[in-house]
Short mmCIF file of C-alpha atoms in Angstrom, two decimals:
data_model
loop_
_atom_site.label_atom_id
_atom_site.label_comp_id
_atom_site.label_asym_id
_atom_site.label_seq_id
_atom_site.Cartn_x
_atom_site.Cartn_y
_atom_site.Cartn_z
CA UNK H 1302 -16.96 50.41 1.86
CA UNK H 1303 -19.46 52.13 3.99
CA UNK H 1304 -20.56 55.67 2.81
CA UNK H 1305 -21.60 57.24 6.35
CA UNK H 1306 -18.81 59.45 8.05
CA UNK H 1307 -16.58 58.10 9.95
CA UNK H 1308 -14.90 59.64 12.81
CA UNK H 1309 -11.72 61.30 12.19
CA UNK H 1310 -8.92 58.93 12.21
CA UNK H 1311 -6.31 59.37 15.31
CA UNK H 1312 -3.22 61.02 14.40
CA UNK H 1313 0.44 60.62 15.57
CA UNK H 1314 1.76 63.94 16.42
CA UNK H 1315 3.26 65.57 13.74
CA UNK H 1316 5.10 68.75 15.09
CA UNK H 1317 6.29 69.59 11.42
CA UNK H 1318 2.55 69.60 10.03
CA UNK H 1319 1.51 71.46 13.24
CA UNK H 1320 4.21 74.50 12.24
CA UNK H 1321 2.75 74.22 8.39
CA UNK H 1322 -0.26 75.23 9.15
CA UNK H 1323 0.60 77.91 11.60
CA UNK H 1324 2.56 79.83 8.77
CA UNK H 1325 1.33 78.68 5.15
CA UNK H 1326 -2.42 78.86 3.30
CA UNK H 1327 -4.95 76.74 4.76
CA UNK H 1328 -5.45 76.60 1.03
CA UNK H 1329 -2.30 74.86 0.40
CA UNK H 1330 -3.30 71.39 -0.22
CA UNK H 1331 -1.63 68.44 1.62
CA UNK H 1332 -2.20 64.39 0.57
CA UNK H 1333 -2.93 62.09 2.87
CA UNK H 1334 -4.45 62.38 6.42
CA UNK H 1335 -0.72 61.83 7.88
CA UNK H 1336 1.31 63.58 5.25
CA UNK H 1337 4.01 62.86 3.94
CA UNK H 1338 7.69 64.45 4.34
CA UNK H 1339 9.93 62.88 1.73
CA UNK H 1340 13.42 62.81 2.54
CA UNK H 1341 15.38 61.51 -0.88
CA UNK H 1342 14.86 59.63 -3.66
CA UNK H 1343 16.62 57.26 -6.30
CA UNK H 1344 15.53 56.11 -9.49
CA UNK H 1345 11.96 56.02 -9.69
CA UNK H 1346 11.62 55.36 -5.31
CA UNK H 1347 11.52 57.96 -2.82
CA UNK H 1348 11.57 57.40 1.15
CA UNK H 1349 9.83 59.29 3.72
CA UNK H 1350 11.70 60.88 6.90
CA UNK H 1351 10.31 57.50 8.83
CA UNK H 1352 12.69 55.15 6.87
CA UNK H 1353 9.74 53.75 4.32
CA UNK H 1354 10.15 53.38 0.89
CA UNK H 1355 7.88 54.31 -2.09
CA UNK H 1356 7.48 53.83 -5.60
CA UNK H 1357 7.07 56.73 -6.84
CA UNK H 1358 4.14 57.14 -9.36
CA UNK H 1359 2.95 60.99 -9.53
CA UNK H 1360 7.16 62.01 -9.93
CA UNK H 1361 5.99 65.55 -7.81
CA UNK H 1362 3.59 66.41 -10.39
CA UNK H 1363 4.85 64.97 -13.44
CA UNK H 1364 8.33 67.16 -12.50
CA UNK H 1365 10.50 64.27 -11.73
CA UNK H 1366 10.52 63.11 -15.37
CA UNK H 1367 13.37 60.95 -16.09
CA UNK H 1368 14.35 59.91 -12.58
CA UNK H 1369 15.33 60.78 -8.85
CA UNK H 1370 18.38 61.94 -8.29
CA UNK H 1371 19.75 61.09 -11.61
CA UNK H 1372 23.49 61.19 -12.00
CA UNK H 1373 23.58 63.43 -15.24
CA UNK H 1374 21.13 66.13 -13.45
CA UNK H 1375 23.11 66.49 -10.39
CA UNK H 1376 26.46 66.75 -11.86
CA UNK H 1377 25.67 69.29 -14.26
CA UNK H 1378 23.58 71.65 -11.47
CA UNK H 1379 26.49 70.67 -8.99
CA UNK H 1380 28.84 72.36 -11.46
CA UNK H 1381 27.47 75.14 -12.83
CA UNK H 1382 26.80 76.16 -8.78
CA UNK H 1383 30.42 75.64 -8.37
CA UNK H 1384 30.56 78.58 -11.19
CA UNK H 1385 27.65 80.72 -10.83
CA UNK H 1386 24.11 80.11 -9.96
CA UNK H 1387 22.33 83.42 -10.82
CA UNK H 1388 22.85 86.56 -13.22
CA UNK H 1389 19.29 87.18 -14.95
CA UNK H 1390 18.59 87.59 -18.14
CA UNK H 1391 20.77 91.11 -18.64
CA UNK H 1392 23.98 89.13 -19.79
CA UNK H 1393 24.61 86.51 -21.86
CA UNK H 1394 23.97 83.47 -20.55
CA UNK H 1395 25.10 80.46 -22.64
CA UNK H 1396 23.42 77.37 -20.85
CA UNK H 1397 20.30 79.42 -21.52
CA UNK H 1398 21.17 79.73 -25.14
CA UNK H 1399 22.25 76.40 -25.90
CA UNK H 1400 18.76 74.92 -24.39
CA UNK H 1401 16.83 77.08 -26.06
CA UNK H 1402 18.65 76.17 -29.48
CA UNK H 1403 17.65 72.23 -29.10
CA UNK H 1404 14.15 73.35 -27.54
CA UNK H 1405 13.43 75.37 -30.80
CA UNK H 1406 14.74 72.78 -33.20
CA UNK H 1407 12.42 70.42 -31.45
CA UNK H 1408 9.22 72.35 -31.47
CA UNK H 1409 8.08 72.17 -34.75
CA UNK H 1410 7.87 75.90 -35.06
CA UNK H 1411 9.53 77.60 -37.86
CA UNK H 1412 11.60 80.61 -36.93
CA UNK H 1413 10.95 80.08 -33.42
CA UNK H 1414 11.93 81.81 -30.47
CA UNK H 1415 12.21 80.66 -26.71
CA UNK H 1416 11.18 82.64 -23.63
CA UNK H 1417 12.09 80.75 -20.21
CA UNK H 1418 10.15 81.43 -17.10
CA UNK H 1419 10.14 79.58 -13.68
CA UNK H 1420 7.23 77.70 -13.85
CA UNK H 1421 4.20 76.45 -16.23
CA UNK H 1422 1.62 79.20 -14.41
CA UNK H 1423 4.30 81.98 -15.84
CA UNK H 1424 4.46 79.84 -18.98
CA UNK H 1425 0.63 80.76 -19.46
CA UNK H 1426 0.27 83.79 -18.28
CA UNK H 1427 3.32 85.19 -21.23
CA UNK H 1428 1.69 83.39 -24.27
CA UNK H 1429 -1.85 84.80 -23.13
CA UNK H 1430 0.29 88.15 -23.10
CA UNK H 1431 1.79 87.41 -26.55
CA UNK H 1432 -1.53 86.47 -28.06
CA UNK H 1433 -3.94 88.84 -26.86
CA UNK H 1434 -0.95 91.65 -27.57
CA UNK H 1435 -0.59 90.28 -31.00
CA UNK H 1436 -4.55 90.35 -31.76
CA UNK H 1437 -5.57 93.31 -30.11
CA UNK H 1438 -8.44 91.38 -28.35
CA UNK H 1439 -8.74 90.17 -24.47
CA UNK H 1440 -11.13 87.38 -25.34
CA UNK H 1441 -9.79 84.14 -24.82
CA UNK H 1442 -10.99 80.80 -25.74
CA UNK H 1443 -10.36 78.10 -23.51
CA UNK H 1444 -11.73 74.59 -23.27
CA UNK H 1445 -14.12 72.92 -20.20
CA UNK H 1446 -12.41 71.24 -17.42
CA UNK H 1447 -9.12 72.51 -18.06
CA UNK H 1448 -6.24 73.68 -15.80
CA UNK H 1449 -3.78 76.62 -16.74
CA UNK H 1450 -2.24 77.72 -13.66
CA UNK H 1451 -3.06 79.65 -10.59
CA UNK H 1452 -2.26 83.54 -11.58
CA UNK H 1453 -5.03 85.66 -11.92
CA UNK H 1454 -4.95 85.70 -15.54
CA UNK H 1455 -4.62 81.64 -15.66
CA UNK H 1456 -6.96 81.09 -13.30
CA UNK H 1457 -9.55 82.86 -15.52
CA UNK H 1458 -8.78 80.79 -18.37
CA UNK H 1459 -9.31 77.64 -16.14
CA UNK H 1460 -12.73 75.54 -17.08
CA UNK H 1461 -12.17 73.71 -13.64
CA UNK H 1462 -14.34 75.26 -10.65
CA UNK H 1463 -12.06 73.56 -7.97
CA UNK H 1464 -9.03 75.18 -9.51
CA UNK H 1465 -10.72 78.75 -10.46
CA UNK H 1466 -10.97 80.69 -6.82
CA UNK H 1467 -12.29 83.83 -8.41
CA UNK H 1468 -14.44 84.68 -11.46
CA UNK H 1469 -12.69 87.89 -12.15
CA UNK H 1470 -10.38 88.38 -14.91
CA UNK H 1471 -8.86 90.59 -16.86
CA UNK H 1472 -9.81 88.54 -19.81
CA UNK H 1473 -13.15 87.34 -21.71
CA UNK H 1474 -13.31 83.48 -21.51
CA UNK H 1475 -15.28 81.67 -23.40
CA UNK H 1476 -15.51 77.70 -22.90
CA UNK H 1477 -15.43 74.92 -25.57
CA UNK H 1478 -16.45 71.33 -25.98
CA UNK H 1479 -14.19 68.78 -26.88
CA UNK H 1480 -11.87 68.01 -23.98
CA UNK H 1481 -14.07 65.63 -22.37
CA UNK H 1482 -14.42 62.28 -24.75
CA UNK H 1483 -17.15 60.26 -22.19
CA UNK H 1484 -19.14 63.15 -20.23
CA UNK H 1485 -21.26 65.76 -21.46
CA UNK H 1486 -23.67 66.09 -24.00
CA UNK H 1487 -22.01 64.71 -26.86
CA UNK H 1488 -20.34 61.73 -25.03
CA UNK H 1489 -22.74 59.03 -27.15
CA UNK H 1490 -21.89 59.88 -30.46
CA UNK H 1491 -18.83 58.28 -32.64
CA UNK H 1492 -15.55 59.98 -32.78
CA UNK H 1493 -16.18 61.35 -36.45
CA UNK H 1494 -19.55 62.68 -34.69
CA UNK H 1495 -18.52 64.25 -31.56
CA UNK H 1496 -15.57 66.40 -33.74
CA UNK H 1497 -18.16 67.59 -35.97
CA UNK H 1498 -20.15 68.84 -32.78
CA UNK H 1499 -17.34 70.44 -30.87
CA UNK H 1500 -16.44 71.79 -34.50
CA UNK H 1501 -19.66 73.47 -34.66
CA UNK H 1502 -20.09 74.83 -31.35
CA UNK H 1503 -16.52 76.37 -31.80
CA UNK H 1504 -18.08 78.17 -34.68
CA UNK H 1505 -21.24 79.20 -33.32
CA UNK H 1506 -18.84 80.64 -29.95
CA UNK H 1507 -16.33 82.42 -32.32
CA UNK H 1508 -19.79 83.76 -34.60
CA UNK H 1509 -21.57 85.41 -31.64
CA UNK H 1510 -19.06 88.54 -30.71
CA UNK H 1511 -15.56 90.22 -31.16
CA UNK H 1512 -12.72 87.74 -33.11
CA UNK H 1513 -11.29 86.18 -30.05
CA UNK H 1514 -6.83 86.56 -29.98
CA UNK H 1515 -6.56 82.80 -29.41
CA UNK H 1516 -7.50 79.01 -27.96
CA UNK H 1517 -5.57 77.79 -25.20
CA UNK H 1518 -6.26 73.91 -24.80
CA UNK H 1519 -4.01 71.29 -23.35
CA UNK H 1520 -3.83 67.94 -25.61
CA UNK H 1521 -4.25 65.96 -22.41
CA UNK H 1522 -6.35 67.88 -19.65
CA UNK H 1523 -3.97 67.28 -16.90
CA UNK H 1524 -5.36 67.90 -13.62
CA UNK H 1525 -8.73 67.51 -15.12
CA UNK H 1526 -7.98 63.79 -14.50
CA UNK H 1527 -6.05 62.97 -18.10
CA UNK H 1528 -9.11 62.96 -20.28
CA UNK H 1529 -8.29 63.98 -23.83
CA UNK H 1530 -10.63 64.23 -27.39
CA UNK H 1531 -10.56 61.98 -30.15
CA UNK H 1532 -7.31 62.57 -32.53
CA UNK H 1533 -7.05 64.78 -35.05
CA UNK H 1534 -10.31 67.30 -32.78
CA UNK H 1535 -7.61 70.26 -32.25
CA UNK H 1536 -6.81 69.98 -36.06
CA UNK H 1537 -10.45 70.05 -37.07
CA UNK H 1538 -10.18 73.32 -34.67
CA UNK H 1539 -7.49 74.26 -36.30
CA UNK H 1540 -9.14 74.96 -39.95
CA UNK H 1541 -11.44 76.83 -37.79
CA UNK H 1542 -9.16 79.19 -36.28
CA UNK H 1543 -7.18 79.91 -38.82
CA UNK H 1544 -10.27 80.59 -41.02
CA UNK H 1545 -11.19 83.70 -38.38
CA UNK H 1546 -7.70 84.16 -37.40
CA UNK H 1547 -7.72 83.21 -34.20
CA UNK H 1548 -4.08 81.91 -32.67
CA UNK H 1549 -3.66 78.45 -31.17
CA UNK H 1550 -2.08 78.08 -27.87
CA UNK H 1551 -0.58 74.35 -26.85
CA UNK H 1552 -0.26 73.56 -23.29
CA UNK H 1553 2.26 71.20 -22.92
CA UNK H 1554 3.23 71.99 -19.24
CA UNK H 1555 2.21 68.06 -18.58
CA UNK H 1556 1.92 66.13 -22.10
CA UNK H 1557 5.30 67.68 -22.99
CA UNK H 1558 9.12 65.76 -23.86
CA UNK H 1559 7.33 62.16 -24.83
CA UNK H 1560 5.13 61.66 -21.53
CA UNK H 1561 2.60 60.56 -23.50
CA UNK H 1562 4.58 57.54 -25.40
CA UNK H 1563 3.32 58.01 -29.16
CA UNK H 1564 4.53 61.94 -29.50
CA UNK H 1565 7.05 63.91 -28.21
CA UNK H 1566 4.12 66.31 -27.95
CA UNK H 1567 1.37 66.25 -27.46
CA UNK H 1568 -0.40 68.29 -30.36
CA UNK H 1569 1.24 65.57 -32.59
CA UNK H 1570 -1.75 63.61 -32.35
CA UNK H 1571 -3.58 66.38 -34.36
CA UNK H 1572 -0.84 67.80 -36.40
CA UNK H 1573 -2.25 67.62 -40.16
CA UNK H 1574 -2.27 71.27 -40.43
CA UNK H 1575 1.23 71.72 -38.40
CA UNK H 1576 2.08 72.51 -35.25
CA UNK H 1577 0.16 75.01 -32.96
CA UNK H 1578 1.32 78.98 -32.94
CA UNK H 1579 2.14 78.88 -29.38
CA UNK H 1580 3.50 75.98 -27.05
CA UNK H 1581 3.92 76.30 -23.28
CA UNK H 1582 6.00 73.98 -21.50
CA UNK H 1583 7.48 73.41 -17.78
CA UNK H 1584 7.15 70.32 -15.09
CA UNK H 1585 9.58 67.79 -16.73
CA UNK H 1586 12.21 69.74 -18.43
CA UNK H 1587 14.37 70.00 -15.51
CA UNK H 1588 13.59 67.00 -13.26
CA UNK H 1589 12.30 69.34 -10.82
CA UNK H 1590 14.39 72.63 -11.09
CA UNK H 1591 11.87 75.39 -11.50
CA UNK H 1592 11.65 75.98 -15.37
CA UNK H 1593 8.88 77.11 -17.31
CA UNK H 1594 9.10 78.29 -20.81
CA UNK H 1595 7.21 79.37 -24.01
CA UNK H 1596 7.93 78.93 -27.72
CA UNK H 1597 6.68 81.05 -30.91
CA UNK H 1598 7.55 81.76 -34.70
CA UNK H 1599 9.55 85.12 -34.07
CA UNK H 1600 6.22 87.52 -35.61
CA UNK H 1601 4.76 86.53 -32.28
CA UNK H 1602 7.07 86.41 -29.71
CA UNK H 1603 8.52 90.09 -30.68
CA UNK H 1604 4.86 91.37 -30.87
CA UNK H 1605 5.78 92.89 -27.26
CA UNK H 1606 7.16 96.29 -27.62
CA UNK H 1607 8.16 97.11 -24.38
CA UNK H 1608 11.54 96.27 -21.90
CA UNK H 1609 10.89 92.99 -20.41
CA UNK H 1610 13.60 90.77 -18.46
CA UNK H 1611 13.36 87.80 -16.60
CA UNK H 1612 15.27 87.92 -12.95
CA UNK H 1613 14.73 84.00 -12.08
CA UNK H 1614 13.91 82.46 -15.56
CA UNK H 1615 16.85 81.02 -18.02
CA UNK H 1616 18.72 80.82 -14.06
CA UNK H 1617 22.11 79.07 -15.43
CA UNK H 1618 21.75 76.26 -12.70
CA UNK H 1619 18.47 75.63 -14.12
CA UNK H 1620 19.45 76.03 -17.90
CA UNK H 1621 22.30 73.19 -16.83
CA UNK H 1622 19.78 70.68 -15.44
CA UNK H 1623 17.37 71.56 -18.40
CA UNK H 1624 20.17 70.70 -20.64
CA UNK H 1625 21.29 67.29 -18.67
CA UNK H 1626 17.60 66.03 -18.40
CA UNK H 1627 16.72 66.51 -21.71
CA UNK H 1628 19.92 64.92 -23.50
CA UNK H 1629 19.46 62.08 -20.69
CA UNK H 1630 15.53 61.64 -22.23
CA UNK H 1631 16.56 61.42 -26.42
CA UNK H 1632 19.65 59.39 -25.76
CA UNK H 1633 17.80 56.76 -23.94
CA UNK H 1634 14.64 56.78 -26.17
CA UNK H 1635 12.73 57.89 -22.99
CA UNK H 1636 9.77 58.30 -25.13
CA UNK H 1637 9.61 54.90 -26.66
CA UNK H 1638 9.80 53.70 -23.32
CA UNK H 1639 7.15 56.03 -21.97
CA UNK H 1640 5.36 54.01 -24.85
CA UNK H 1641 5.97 50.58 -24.38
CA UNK H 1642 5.63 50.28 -20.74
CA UNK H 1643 3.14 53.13 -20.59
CA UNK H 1644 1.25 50.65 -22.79
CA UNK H 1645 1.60 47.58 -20.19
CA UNK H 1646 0.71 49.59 -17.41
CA UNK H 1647 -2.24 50.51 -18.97
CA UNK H 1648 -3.32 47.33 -19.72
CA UNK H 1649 -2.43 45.53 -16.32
CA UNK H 1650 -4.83 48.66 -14.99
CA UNK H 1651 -7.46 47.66 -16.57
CA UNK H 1652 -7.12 43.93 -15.68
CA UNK H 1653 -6.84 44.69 -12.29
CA UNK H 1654 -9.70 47.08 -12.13
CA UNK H 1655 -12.30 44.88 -14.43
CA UNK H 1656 -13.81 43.59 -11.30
CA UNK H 1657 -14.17 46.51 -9.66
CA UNK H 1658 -17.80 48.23 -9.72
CA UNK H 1659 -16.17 51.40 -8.29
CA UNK H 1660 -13.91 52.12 -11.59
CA UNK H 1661 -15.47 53.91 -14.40
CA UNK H 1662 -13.21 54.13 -16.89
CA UNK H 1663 -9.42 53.40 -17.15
CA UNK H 1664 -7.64 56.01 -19.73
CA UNK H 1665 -4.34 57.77 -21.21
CA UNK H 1666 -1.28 57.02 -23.32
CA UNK H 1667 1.97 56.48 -22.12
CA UNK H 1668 2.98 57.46 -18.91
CA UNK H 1669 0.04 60.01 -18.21
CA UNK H 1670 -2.84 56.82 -17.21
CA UNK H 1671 -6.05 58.25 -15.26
CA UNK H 1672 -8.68 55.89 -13.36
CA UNK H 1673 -12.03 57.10 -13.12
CA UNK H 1674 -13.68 56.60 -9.72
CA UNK H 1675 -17.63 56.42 -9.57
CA UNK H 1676 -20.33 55.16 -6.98
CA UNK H 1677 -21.08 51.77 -8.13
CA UNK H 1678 -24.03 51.57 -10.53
CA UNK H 1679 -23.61 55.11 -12.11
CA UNK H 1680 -21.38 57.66 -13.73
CA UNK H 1681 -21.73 60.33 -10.16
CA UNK H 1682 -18.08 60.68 -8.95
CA UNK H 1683 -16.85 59.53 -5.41
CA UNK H 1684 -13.96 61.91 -4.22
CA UNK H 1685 -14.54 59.71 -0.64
CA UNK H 1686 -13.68 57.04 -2.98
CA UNK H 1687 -10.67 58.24 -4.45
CA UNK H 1688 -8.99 59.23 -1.73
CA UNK H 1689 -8.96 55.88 0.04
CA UNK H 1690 -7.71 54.06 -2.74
CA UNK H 1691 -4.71 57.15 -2.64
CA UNK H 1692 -4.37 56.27 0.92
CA UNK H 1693 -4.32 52.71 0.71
CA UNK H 1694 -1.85 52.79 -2.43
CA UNK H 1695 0.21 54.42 0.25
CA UNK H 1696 -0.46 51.92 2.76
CA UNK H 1697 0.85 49.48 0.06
CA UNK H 1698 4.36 51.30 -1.04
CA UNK H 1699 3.01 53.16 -4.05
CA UNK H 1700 2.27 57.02 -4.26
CA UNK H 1701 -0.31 58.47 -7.04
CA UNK H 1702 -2.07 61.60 -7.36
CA UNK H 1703 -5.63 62.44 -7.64
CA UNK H 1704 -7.91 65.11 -10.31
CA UNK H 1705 -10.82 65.10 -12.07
CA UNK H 1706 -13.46 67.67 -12.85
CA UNK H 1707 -14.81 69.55 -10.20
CA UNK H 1708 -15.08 66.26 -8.12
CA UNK H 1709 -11.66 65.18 -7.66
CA UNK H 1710 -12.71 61.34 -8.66
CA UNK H 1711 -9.60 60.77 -11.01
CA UNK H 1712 -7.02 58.99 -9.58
CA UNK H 1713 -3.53 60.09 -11.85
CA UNK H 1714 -0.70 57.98 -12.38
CA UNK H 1715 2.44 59.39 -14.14
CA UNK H 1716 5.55 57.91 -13.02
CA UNK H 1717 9.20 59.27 -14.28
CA UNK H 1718 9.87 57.93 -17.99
CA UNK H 1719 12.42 55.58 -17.33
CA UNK H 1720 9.93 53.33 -15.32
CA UNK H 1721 11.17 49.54 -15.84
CA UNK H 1722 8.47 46.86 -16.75
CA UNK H 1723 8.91 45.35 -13.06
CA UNK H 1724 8.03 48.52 -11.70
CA UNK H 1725 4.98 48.46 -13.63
CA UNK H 1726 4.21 45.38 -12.33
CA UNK H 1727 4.82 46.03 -8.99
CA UNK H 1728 2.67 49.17 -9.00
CA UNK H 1729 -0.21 47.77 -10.58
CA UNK H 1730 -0.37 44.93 -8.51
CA UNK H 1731 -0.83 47.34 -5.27
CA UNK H 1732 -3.15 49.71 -7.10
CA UNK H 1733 -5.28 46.61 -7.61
CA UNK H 1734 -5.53 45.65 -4.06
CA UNK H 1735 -6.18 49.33 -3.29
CA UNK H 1736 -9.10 49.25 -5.46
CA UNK H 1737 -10.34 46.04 -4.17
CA UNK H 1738 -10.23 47.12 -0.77
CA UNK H 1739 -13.24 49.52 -1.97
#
């Protein structure tokens, strides 16, 4: 495809995008150059107010987990609306409860509490309260190219410059190797070499000031286009950490409830020395209700002595879809299937990118797949790129989202769990004529 600018494409009006962006942030980002409004869905489909139909392979941000519209989901928030949809977290509220019961069992944690919250950003923000409480210390570790949230605490945790609007903070961050397995400085050594090397700039960080209260570090960088260490790196950290004690913080806000197809999370794939001190979750839980949450052993989630509530978090409607999805996902085995069609997708991805001089790299587990989009003959990123493979999957029927860096050169492909094998099929078969149309 030609590299010079092109003129701006003619647009059909759009009187709902012209009222948009008379009354929201121009910094509100919108896909496409004709965006989309998306009027219902079904399964793992969604169709746009124009009558076309999609499959549906970004699931609104990984927040559509098991499916749209899914029968269990809609009966159980269509019932507990019928009873009562708000009340906060001064009463007893038994939905909450009850989820927070299975959430606990299913974390790993011994002893552990549950704190809900309405999204993954809040999610963040209350274990970076928790932690830095807890250790009497505002220094944070945190690890390049990740993504936290959009707060102003989370946003100064966040090792992504197109994510990170401000360099104020009311912490100290301080930025490690190791999320990054091909870029960087330590992207030609072996697996067994490029741990020992994030190992030892972890210690030389933690050896140069004040005892840090904790690392944050997602197990798959997320909107950092789904890159992800070797196994077993945020173990190796681990021995570290717990050596200066310094806490561990999982972010599971997108690798959480079996997304990535061999763990249910995803600091499983580094869990010799048990499971982190802190896990953050949110997107998936609810199949798009708004719910965030955080779990710790009870020392640390009681470190804060002073009154806190929650008005909007641990909402019963939200508790009840929580609830629904999640005993949808473990009765079907969502996760083995996140694992055994994750595992075709991925490799129809790469067969249908091998002849394309535009892809990089084609990477992920499960249902969380990223492909890496370069100028031909080199490693520099090509966001122009990108994007017209996202519009021409579009063209084709299929919608995917896009990350990466600071260049935005990832495209991301995370469908809802339950994806069937034909559906894989189907969608790789129009993400390879997207990319061959570069």
């Amino acid at each position: 495809m030609s590299r010079a600018a092109a003129p701006a494409p003619h647009r059909a009006p759009n009187p709902l995008l012209d009222r948009h962006r008379a009354v929201l942030p121009d910094w509100l980002a919108l896909y496409y150059a004709d965006p989309l409004e998306l009027s219902h869905g079904e399964g793992r489909h969604v169709w746009d107010t124009a009558g076309n139909k999609y499959l549906d392979f970004f699931g609104g941000i990984l927040t559509t987990m098991t499916a749209h519209a899914l029968p269990e989901v809609t009966k159980a928030v269509g019932e507990q609306a019928a009873r009562l949809i708000h009340s906060s977290t001064l009463y007893l509220n038994r939905p909450m409860v009850e989820l927070a019961e299975r959430i606990a069992a299913l974390s790993g944690i011994p002893d552990a509490r549950v704190f809900f919250t309405s999204s993954g950003t809040e999610a963040n923000d209350t274990a970076l309260l928790l932690a830095t409480a807890h250790r009497g210390s505002n220094q944070v570790l945190a690890m390049r190219n990740s993504y936290h949230g959009r707060s102003f605490s989370t946003v100064g945790i966040t090792g992504n410059r197109a994510w990170s609007p401000t360099g104020l903070s009311p912490l100290q961050t301080l930025y490690v190797h190791g999320g990054v397995r091909t870029r960087g400085p330590y992207a030609r050594l072996t697996d067994a070499e490029f741990t020992a090397a994030c190992v030892a700039d972890l210690e030389d960080l933690i050896g140069q000031g004040r005892t840090p209260a904790a690392l944050i570090a997602e197990p798959v960088q997320g909107v950092g286009g789904f890159t992800s260490p070797p196994d077993g790196l945020y173990a190796a950290f681990r021995e570290v950490l717990d050596r200066h004690g310094v806490l561990w913080i999982s972010d599971e806000v997108q690798t959480g409830w079996g997304r990535t197809g061999d763990h249910f999370w995803g600091w499983q794939a580094h869990d010799r020395n048990g499971p982190p001190d802190i896990v953050t979750f949110a997107k998936g839980i609810a199949n798009g209700m708004s719910v965030g949450g955080v779990i710790a052993r009870a020392e640390l989630m009681n470190t804060i002595d002073a009154n806190s509530i929650s008005t909007f978090g641990g909402s019963p409607i939200t508790m009840a879809a929580g609830l629904a999805n999640l005993s949808h996902l473990l009765e079907h085995d969502l996760q083995g299937n996140a694992r055994r069609v994750g595992g075709l997708l991925i490799e129809r991805l790469r067969a249908v990118a091998a002849g394309v001089p535009a892809v990089r790299e084609v990477r992920g587990r499960g249902l969380m797949i990223g492909i890496e989009i370069v100028r031909p003959g080199g490693d520099e990123p090509d966001p122009a790129a990108t994007t017209a493979v996202l519009e021409a999957a579009r063209a084709g029927g299929l919608l995917i989202g896009k990350g990466g860096g600071h260049h935005t050169s990832v495209l991301r492909i995370a469908p809802p769990l339950s994806l069937t094998v034909a559906e894989a099929e189907e969608g790789a078969a129009i993400l390879g004529r997207a990319l061959r149309a570069l």
